[in-house]
Amino acid sequence: MENPSEETPTPWEGLPSWLLGQTANHAHRLVGDGFSSVGARGYHYRLLATLEESGPASQAALGRRSGIHLSDMVATINELADRGLVERAPDPSDRRRNIISLTSAGKRQLRRLEKRLAECQDELLAPLSPEERQRLTELLSRLLDHHNQRAGTSEEPWR
Amino acid sequence: MENPSEETPTPWEGLPSWLLGQTANHAHRLVGDGFSSVGARGYHYRLLATLEESGPASQAALGRRSGIHLSDMVATINELADRGLVERAPDPSDRRRNIISLTSAGKRQLRRLEKRLAECQDELLAPLSPEERQRLTELLSRLLDHHNQRAGTSEEPWR
DNA sequence: ACGAATCGTTGGACGCACTAATGATCGTGC
DNA sequence: GCACGATCATTAGTGCGTCCAACGATTCGT
């Protein structure tokens, strides 16, 4: 939002959905800036992290594990491969697949991103005490679980 | 995110910034769906609400009050004007300006949107008790205030 | 009267999420 | 053994929200 100068409060300003969205915006900007300061963005971190924790895998598998849409994997991997952080190699046992793996440069970049990320969490939660941070995290987790569940169950009726 | 099916938890899943973003996503979808069920989107509500509370005004003024970028006001007003919810008239006293005003159809639409919005808040916070809702709102407000303040102060050095 | 500021508008960008369509390739049921 | 359906990678395009750069037209300050 460009102009935070508000004399008269707007009707939507107190709504939880608005509060959530705005706070998430700040968080997003914080994290995004942190990432872009080392030439990366969210998808890069998510892919690198997934790659480290589950080892080399096909794009589709990585997409499932990281929650990145298959369509967006292509560009993300292109970008990372261009920077030499990741390698794309054909799978000899299944010619449809590419096997993506983390290079050592990729690992170093991941370390950098993790560091930035931790710093951002702290900046984000700066005005909150440790107990408050804990409570906020717990409340958000509950909300998220609830809504993720709803999303999962209504799609299950396949088969 | 397309695929919430995760066996192994990912490293970023517990981070406040992630929780915030995901929850905000659900909220955004909820509200967006609510709005689109009456043929509107977020900017429409914000503009209509601003219009009601501050009366007819120029696009620039409305942009400042609603936090909608001047560039985006054009399309928003076009869409609302096409639906007859808003009227664009030249300002006789300043030919640069258009004066935007709310029609009665616009007011009715605003009522609908407010109703949907309230329903969405409830759906969003469904798993939380009234006290928890209160606490969440308070924590988020604190965070938001903190970060909005930071944004405001560093730009002040005009004049 | 002149330059600075404001107003509306256009056209573009970005990040994230998602849909649809295509051509390869694989696997299974029959 | 092979046809059909599923899976994989890729391209292209949508949507929302946010923002930037540039433009002509107009008005304001001095």
Short mmCIF file of C-alpha atoms (C1' of nucleotides) in Angstrom, two decimals:
data_model
loop_
_atom_site.label_atom_id
_atom_site.label_comp_id
_atom_site.label_asym_id
_atom_site.label_seq_id
_atom_site.Cartn_x
_atom_site.Cartn_y
_atom_site.Cartn_z
CA MET A 1 0.00 0.00 0.00
CA GLU A 2 1.43 3.29 -0.99
CA ASN A 3 -0.02 5.77 1.38
CA PRO A 4 -0.22 4.93 5.07
CA SER A 5 -1.26 8.49 5.95
CA GLU A 6 -4.75 8.06 7.29
CA GLU A 7 -6.49 10.62 9.39
CA THR A 8 -9.89 8.98 9.61
CA PRO A 9 -9.80 5.24 10.25
CA THR A 10 -11.42 3.14 7.57
CA PRO A 11 -14.20 0.66 8.31
CA TRP A 12 -12.13 -2.37 7.42
CA GLU A 13 -9.09 -1.51 9.47
CA GLY A 14 -9.97 -3.58 12.48
CA LEU A 15 -11.07 -6.71 10.68
CA PRO A 16 -9.01 -9.80 11.39
CA SER A 17 -8.72 -10.59 7.71
CA TRP A 18 -7.32 -7.13 7.07
CA LEU A 19 -4.95 -7.26 10.02
CA LEU A 20 -3.76 -10.62 8.85
CA GLY A 21 -3.28 -9.49 5.30
CA GLN A 22 -1.42 -6.35 6.22
CA THR A 23 0.83 -8.05 8.72
CA ALA A 24 1.52 -10.79 6.22
CA ASN A 25 2.37 -8.08 3.73
CA HIS A 26 4.98 -6.61 6.00
CA ALA A 27 6.35 -10.06 6.71
CA HIS A 28 6.41 -10.80 3.03
CA ARG A 29 8.25 -7.62 2.25
CA LEU A 30 10.74 -8.23 5.05
CA VAL A 31 11.47 -11.75 3.90
CA GLY A 32 11.43 -10.80 0.25
CA ASP A 33 13.94 -8.03 0.85
CA GLY A 34 16.09 -10.39 2.85
CA PHE A 35 16.06 -12.90 0.04
CA SER A 36 16.58 -10.41 -2.73
CA SER A 37 19.61 -9.03 -0.91
CA VAL A 38 21.29 -12.25 -1.92
CA GLY A 39 19.63 -12.42 -5.31
CA ALA A 40 16.89 -14.88 -4.48
CA ARG A 41 13.16 -15.04 -3.91
CA GLY A 42 10.78 -17.22 -1.95
CA TYR A 43 10.52 -20.04 -4.41
CA HIS A 44 14.30 -20.30 -4.54
CA TYR A 45 14.57 -20.84 -0.83
CA ARG A 46 11.72 -23.30 -0.76
CA LEU A 47 13.17 -25.34 -3.57
CA LEU A 48 16.71 -25.33 -2.19
CA ALA A 49 15.49 -26.31 1.26
CA THR A 50 13.33 -29.10 -0.11
CA LEU A 51 16.20 -30.31 -2.21
CA GLU A 52 18.49 -30.51 0.76
CA GLU A 53 16.08 -32.35 2.95
CA SER A 54 14.82 -34.89 0.47
CA GLY A 55 17.80 -35.23 -1.86
CA PRO A 56 17.81 -35.17 -5.65
CA ALA A 57 14.43 -35.78 -7.21
CA SER A 58 12.28 -35.12 -10.25
CA GLN A 59 10.63 -31.75 -10.74
CA ALA A 60 7.21 -33.19 -10.09
CA ALA A 61 8.29 -34.82 -6.84
CA LEU A 62 9.95 -31.61 -5.69
CA GLY A 63 6.86 -29.69 -6.57
CA ARG A 64 4.74 -31.94 -4.42
CA ARG A 65 7.10 -31.73 -1.48
CA SER A 66 7.66 -28.02 -1.64
CA GLY A 67 4.14 -27.00 -2.52
CA ILE A 68 5.37 -25.23 -5.61
CA HIS A 69 3.15 -25.65 -8.62
CA LEU A 70 4.59 -27.83 -11.36
CA SER A 71 4.22 -24.95 -13.81
CA ASP A 72 6.28 -22.68 -11.61
CA MET A 73 8.96 -25.27 -11.01
CA VAL A 74 10.23 -24.84 -14.52
CA ALA A 75 11.07 -21.16 -14.15
CA THR A 76 12.34 -21.59 -10.62
CA ILE A 77 14.71 -24.35 -11.63
CA ASN A 78 15.82 -22.39 -14.67
CA GLU A 79 16.74 -19.48 -12.48
CA LEU A 80 18.59 -21.60 -9.96
CA ALA A 81 20.35 -23.58 -12.67
CA ASP A 82 21.46 -20.35 -14.36
CA ARG A 83 23.10 -19.35 -11.08
CA GLY A 84 24.71 -22.76 -10.76
CA LEU A 85 22.89 -23.53 -7.52
CA VAL A 86 21.12 -26.57 -8.85
CA GLU A 87 21.67 -29.14 -11.56
CA ARG A 88 19.23 -30.54 -14.04
CA ALA A 89 20.09 -33.96 -15.42
CA PRO A 90 17.97 -36.43 -17.36
CA ASP A 91 16.88 -39.49 -15.43
CA PRO A 92 18.35 -42.52 -17.22
CA SER A 93 15.67 -44.79 -15.84
CA ASP A 94 12.75 -42.61 -16.91
CA ARG A 95 13.25 -40.35 -19.85
CA ARG A 96 10.30 -38.17 -18.93
CA ARG A 97 12.06 -37.02 -15.82
CA ASN A 98 14.75 -34.55 -14.94
CA ILE A 99 16.67 -35.19 -11.80
CA ILE A 100 17.38 -32.01 -9.93
CA SER A 101 20.21 -31.87 -7.44
CA LEU A 102 21.81 -29.33 -5.18
CA THR A 103 25.30 -28.12 -5.98
CA SER A 104 27.72 -27.04 -3.28
CA ALA A 105 27.17 -23.44 -4.32
CA GLY A 106 23.48 -24.13 -3.84
CA LYS A 107 24.13 -25.37 -0.34
CA ARG A 108 26.09 -22.26 0.51
CA GLN A 109 23.28 -20.11 -0.83
CA LEU A 110 20.80 -22.06 1.25
CA ARG A 111 22.82 -21.31 4.37
CA ARG A 112 22.75 -17.63 3.51
CA LEU A 113 19.02 -17.69 2.95
CA GLU A 114 18.38 -19.47 6.21
CA LYS A 115 20.38 -16.87 8.05
CA ARG A 116 18.46 -14.01 6.44
CA LEU A 117 15.23 -15.78 7.16
CA ALA A 118 15.99 -16.11 10.85
CA GLU A 119 16.89 -12.44 11.05
CA CYS A 120 13.62 -11.52 9.41
CA GLN A 121 11.59 -13.53 11.89
CA ASP A 122 13.16 -11.54 14.64
CA GLU A 123 12.55 -8.25 12.98
CA LEU A 124 8.98 -9.25 12.27
CA LEU A 125 8.23 -10.16 15.86
CA ALA A 126 10.31 -7.40 17.37
CA PRO A 127 7.53 -5.76 19.40
CA LEU A 128 6.40 -9.03 20.97
CA SER A 129 7.69 -10.75 24.08
CA PRO A 130 8.77 -14.39 23.80
CA GLU A 131 5.51 -15.56 25.38
CA GLU A 132 3.51 -13.41 23.02
CA ARG A 133 5.42 -14.75 20.06
CA GLN A 134 4.62 -18.21 21.26
CA ARG A 135 0.93 -17.43 21.60
CA LEU A 136 0.72 -15.80 18.21
CA THR A 137 2.41 -18.78 16.59
CA GLU A 138 0.04 -21.14 18.32
CA LEU A 139 -3.08 -19.22 17.33
CA LEU A 140 -1.96 -18.97 13.73
CA SER A 141 -1.13 -22.67 13.64
CA ARG A 142 -4.61 -23.52 14.88
CA LEU A 143 -6.20 -21.33 12.25
CA LEU A 144 -4.01 -22.75 9.55
CA ASP A 145 -4.63 -26.36 10.53
CA HIS A 146 -8.33 -25.77 10.53
CA HIS A 147 -8.42 -24.29 7.08
CA ASN A 148 -5.92 -26.68 5.60
CA GLN A 149 -8.03 -29.55 6.82
CA ARG A 150 -11.13 -28.16 5.19
CA ALA A 151 -9.23 -27.85 1.94
CA GLY A 152 -8.03 -31.43 2.12
CA THR A 153 -11.26 -33.17 3.04
CA SER A 154 -13.51 -31.72 0.40
CA GLU A 155 -11.17 -32.83 -2.36
CA GLU A 156 -10.72 -36.36 -1.10
CA PRO A 157 -13.81 -37.83 -2.78
CA TRP A 158 -11.75 -39.02 -5.64
CA ARG A 159 -12.31 -42.72 -5.90
CA MET B 1 -0.68 -23.74 -2.79
CA GLU B 2 -1.90 -26.68 -4.70
CA ASN B 3 -0.74 -29.65 -2.77
CA PRO B 4 -1.16 -29.65 0.97
CA SER B 5 -0.28 -33.34 1.17
CA GLU B 6 2.96 -33.34 3.08
CA GLU B 7 4.37 -36.36 4.79
CA THR B 8 7.61 -34.84 6.00
CA PRO B 9 7.27 -31.37 7.46
CA THR B 10 9.30 -28.74 5.70
CA PRO B 11 11.82 -26.54 7.50
CA TRP B 12 9.90 -23.34 6.97
CA GLU B 13 6.55 -24.60 8.14
CA GLY B 14 6.79 -23.33 11.68
CA LEU B 15 8.14 -19.89 10.90
CA PRO B 16 5.89 -17.01 11.93
CA SER B 17 6.30 -15.36 8.56
CA TRP B 18 5.12 -18.54 6.86
CA LEU B 19 2.22 -19.06 9.24
CA LEU B 20 1.20 -15.48 8.73
CA GLY B 21 1.41 -15.73 4.97
CA GLN B 22 -0.52 -18.96 4.75
CA THR B 23 -3.23 -17.83 7.10
CA ALA B 24 -3.49 -14.56 5.25
CA ASN B 25 -3.82 -16.59 2.07
CA HIS B 26 -6.77 -18.49 3.40
CA ALA B 27 -8.31 -15.28 4.65
CA HIS B 28 -7.72 -13.66 1.31
CA ARG B 29 -9.32 -16.53 -0.54
CA LEU B 30 -12.28 -16.56 1.81
CA VAL B 31 -12.88 -12.86 1.43
CA GLY B 32 -12.14 -12.91 -2.28
CA ASP B 33 -14.66 -15.68 -2.83
CA GLY B 34 -17.18 -13.83 -0.74
CA PHE B 35 -16.72 -10.72 -2.82
CA SER B 36 -16.70 -12.48 -6.16
CA SER B 37 -19.97 -14.20 -5.26
CA VAL B 38 -21.50 -10.77 -5.76
CA GLY B 39 -19.27 -9.84 -8.68
CA ALA B 40 -16.77 -7.72 -6.81
CA ARG B 41 -13.20 -7.79 -5.57
CA GLY B 42 -11.24 -6.23 -2.75
CA TYR B 43 -10.62 -2.87 -4.37
CA HIS B 44 -14.31 -2.51 -5.10
CA TYR B 45 -15.23 -2.86 -1.48
CA ARG B 46 -12.49 -0.54 -0.33
CA LEU B 47 -13.46 2.12 -2.78
CA LEU B 48 -17.18 1.90 -2.09
CA ALA B 49 -16.60 1.99 1.66
CA THR B 50 -14.27 4.96 1.37
CA LEU B 51 -16.76 6.71 -0.84
CA GLU B 52 -19.52 6.25 1.64
CA GLU B 53 -17.57 7.46 4.59
CA SER B 54 -15.95 10.48 3.03
CA GLY B 55 -18.47 11.44 0.39
CA PRO B 56 -17.85 12.29 -3.26
CA ALA B 57 -14.25 13.16 -4.01
CA SER B 58 -11.61 13.18 -6.70
CA GLN B 59 -9.84 9.99 -7.68
CA ALA B 60 -6.60 11.13 -6.15
CA ALA B 61 -8.24 11.98 -2.85
CA LEU B 62 -10.03 8.65 -2.77
CA GLY B 63 -6.80 6.90 -3.53
CA ARG B 64 -5.12 8.54 -0.59
CA ARG B 65 -7.95 7.72 1.77
CA SER B 66 -8.42 4.15 0.66
CA GLY B 67 -4.75 3.30 0.21
CA ILE B 68 -5.38 2.32 -3.40
CA HIS B 69 -2.70 3.41 -5.81
CA LEU B 70 -3.71 6.18 -8.17
CA SER B 71 -2.85 3.92 -11.09
CA ASP B 72 -5.23 1.28 -9.88
CA MET B 73 -8.04 3.69 -9.15
CA VAL B 74 -8.67 4.11 -12.84
CA ALA B 75 -9.49 0.47 -13.49
CA THR B 76 -11.38 0.13 -10.22
CA ILE B 77 -13.57 3.10 -10.97
CA ASN B 78 -14.09 1.94 -14.52
CA GLU B 79 -15.33 -1.40 -13.28
CA LEU B 80 -17.61 0.14 -10.71
CA ALA B 81 -18.91 2.74 -13.13
CA ASP B 82 -19.66 0.04 -15.71
CA ARG B 83 -21.81 -1.67 -13.11
CA GLY B 84 -23.52 1.64 -12.28
CA LEU B 85 -22.32 1.55 -8.68
CA VAL B 86 -20.39 4.77 -8.92
CA GLU B 87 -20.51 7.91 -11.00
CA ARG B 88 -17.69 9.81 -12.63
CA ALA B 89 -18.37 13.47 -13.26
CA PRO B 90 -15.98 16.27 -14.18
CA ASP B 91 -15.28 18.77 -11.45
CA PRO B 92 -16.45 22.17 -12.74
CA SER B 93 -14.06 23.99 -10.43
CA ASP B 94 -10.96 22.05 -11.45
CA ARG B 95 -10.92 20.54 -14.86
CA ARG B 96 -8.16 18.11 -13.98
CA ARG B 97 -10.44 16.33 -11.58
CA ASN B 98 -13.20 13.82 -11.77
CA ILE B 99 -15.64 13.73 -8.94
CA ILE B 100 -16.61 10.22 -8.02
CA SER B 101 -19.81 9.58 -6.17
CA LEU B 102 -21.74 6.61 -4.89
CA THR B 103 -25.02 5.69 -6.55
CA SER B 104 -27.86 4.07 -4.67
CA ALA B 105 -27.06 0.80 -6.41
CA GLY B 106 -23.53 1.28 -5.14
CA LYS B 107 -24.81 1.66 -1.62
CA ARG B 108 -26.83 -1.52 -1.91
CA GLN B 109 -23.78 -3.36 -3.22
CA LEU B 110 -21.76 -2.02 -0.32
CA ARG B 111 -24.29 -3.43 2.12
CA ARG B 112 -23.99 -6.81 0.43
CA LEU B 113 -20.23 -6.70 0.57
CA GLU B 114 -20.22 -5.77 4.23
CA LYS B 115 -22.47 -8.69 4.98
CA ARG B 116 -20.24 -11.12 3.13
CA LEU B 117 -17.23 -9.65 4.81
CA ALA B 118 -18.66 -10.19 8.27
CA GLU B 119 -19.52 -13.78 7.42
CA CYS B 120 -15.97 -14.35 6.23
CA GLN B 121 -14.48 -13.05 9.45
CA ASP B 122 -16.49 -15.60 11.29
CA GLU B 123 -15.50 -18.40 9.02
CA LEU B 124 -11.89 -17.35 9.26
CA LEU B 125 -11.84 -17.35 13.04
CA ALA B 126 -14.12 -20.35 13.43
CA PRO B 127 -11.71 -22.49 15.46
CA LEU B 128 -10.98 -19.73 17.96
CA SER B 129 -12.87 -18.79 21.11
CA PRO B 130 -13.96 -15.18 21.55
CA GLU B 131 -11.05 -14.52 23.92
CA GLU B 132 -8.62 -16.06 21.51
CA ARG B 133 -9.98 -13.99 18.68
CA GLN B 134 -9.49 -10.95 20.82
CA ARG B 135 -5.91 -11.88 21.64
CA LEU B 136 -5.05 -12.62 18.04
CA THR B 137 -6.48 -9.31 16.92
CA GLU B 138 -4.52 -7.51 19.58
CA LEU B 139 -1.23 -9.19 18.75
CA LEU B 140 -1.66 -8.53 15.07
CA SER B 141 -2.54 -4.91 15.72
CA ARG B 142 0.61 -4.46 17.75
CA LEU B 143 2.74 -5.95 15.00
CA LEU B 144 1.04 -3.88 12.38
CA ASP B 145 1.39 -0.65 14.30
CA HIS B 146 5.03 -1.30 14.86
CA HIS B 147 5.79 -1.92 11.21
CA ASN B 148 3.55 0.82 9.90
CA GLN B 149 5.32 3.27 12.15
CA ARG B 150 8.71 2.24 10.84
CA ALA B 151 7.47 2.76 7.30
CA GLY B 152 6.16 6.22 8.11
CA THR B 153 9.12 7.66 9.98
CA SER B 154 11.85 6.98 7.47
CA GLU B 155 9.95 8.83 4.78
CA GLU B 156 9.21 11.88 6.91
CA PRO B 157 12.32 13.89 5.97
CA TRP B 158 10.35 15.90 3.53
CA ARG B 159 10.55 19.52 4.53
"C1'" DA C 1 3.88 34.39 -17.06
"C1'" DC C 2 6.63 30.49 -15.83
"C1'" DG C 3 7.86 26.55 -13.50
"C1'" DA C 4 6.29 23.32 -10.06
"C1'" DA C 5 2.82 20.50 -8.54
"C1'" DT C 6 -1.35 17.78 -9.14
"C1'" DC C 7 -4.67 14.86 -11.70
"C1'" DG C 8 -6.08 11.16 -14.66
"C1'" DT C 9 -4.48 7.68 -17.63
"C1'" DT C 10 -1.73 4.11 -19.86
"C1'" DG C 11 1.27 0.40 -19.83
"C1'" DG C 12 4.33 -2.17 -17.66
"C1'" DA C 13 6.50 -4.88 -13.65
"C1'" DC C 14 6.71 -8.17 -9.76
"C1'" DG C 15 5.51 -12.29 -6.57
"C1'" DC C 16 2.56 -15.97 -5.77
"C1'" DA C 17 -0.98 -19.09 -6.99
"C1'" DC C 18 -3.38 -21.53 -10.41
"C1'" DT C 19 -5.51 -23.49 -15.16
"C1'" DA C 20 -5.21 -25.44 -19.67
"C1'" DA C 21 -3.03 -27.56 -23.32
"C1'" DT C 22 0.73 -30.17 -25.57
"C1'" DG C 23 4.08 -33.78 -26.58
"C1'" DA C 24 6.84 -37.07 -24.69
"C1'" DT C 25 7.19 -41.18 -22.10
"C1'" DC C 26 5.89 -44.84 -18.94
"C1'" DG C 27 2.97 -48.65 -16.90
"C1'" DT C 28 -0.73 -51.76 -16.72
"C1'" DG C 29 -4.69 -54.48 -18.06
"C1'" DC C 30 -6.14 -57.23 -21.20
"C1'" DG D 1 2.21 -56.88 -27.25
"C1'" DC D 2 -0.18 -52.98 -27.36
"C1'" DA D 3 -3.63 -49.52 -26.53
"C1'" DC D 4 -5.04 -46.48 -22.92
"C1'" DG D 5 -4.54 -43.87 -19.13
"C1'" DA D 6 -1.36 -41.77 -16.02
"C1'" DT D 7 2.72 -39.07 -15.28
"C1'" DC D 8 6.33 -35.64 -16.53
"C1'" DA D 9 8.19 -31.32 -18.34
"C1'" DT D 10 7.05 -27.31 -20.62
"C1'" DT D 11 4.61 -23.24 -22.46
"C1'" DA D 12 1.28 -19.87 -22.23
"C1'" DG D 13 -2.02 -17.39 -19.99
"C1'" DT D 14 -5.21 -15.77 -15.75
"C1'" DG D 15 -5.96 -13.36 -11.43
"C1'" DC D 16 -5.13 -10.24 -7.47
"C1'" DG D 17 -2.65 -6.88 -5.11
"C1'" DT D 18 1.00 -3.80 -5.08
"C1'" DC D 19 3.89 -0.59 -7.24
"C1'" DC D 20 6.73 2.44 -10.85
"C1'" DA D 21 7.51 5.39 -14.94
"C1'" DA D 22 5.84 8.35 -18.10
"C1'" DC D 23 2.49 11.25 -20.41
"C1'" DG D 24 -0.75 15.25 -21.48
"C1'" DA D 25 -3.72 18.30 -19.35
"C1'" DT D 26 -4.58 21.45 -16.02
"C1'" DT D 27 -3.94 24.39 -11.97
"C1'" DC D 28 -1.25 26.86 -8.42
"C1'" DG D 29 2.48 29.67 -6.38
"C1'" DT D 30 5.16 33.39 -6.82
#
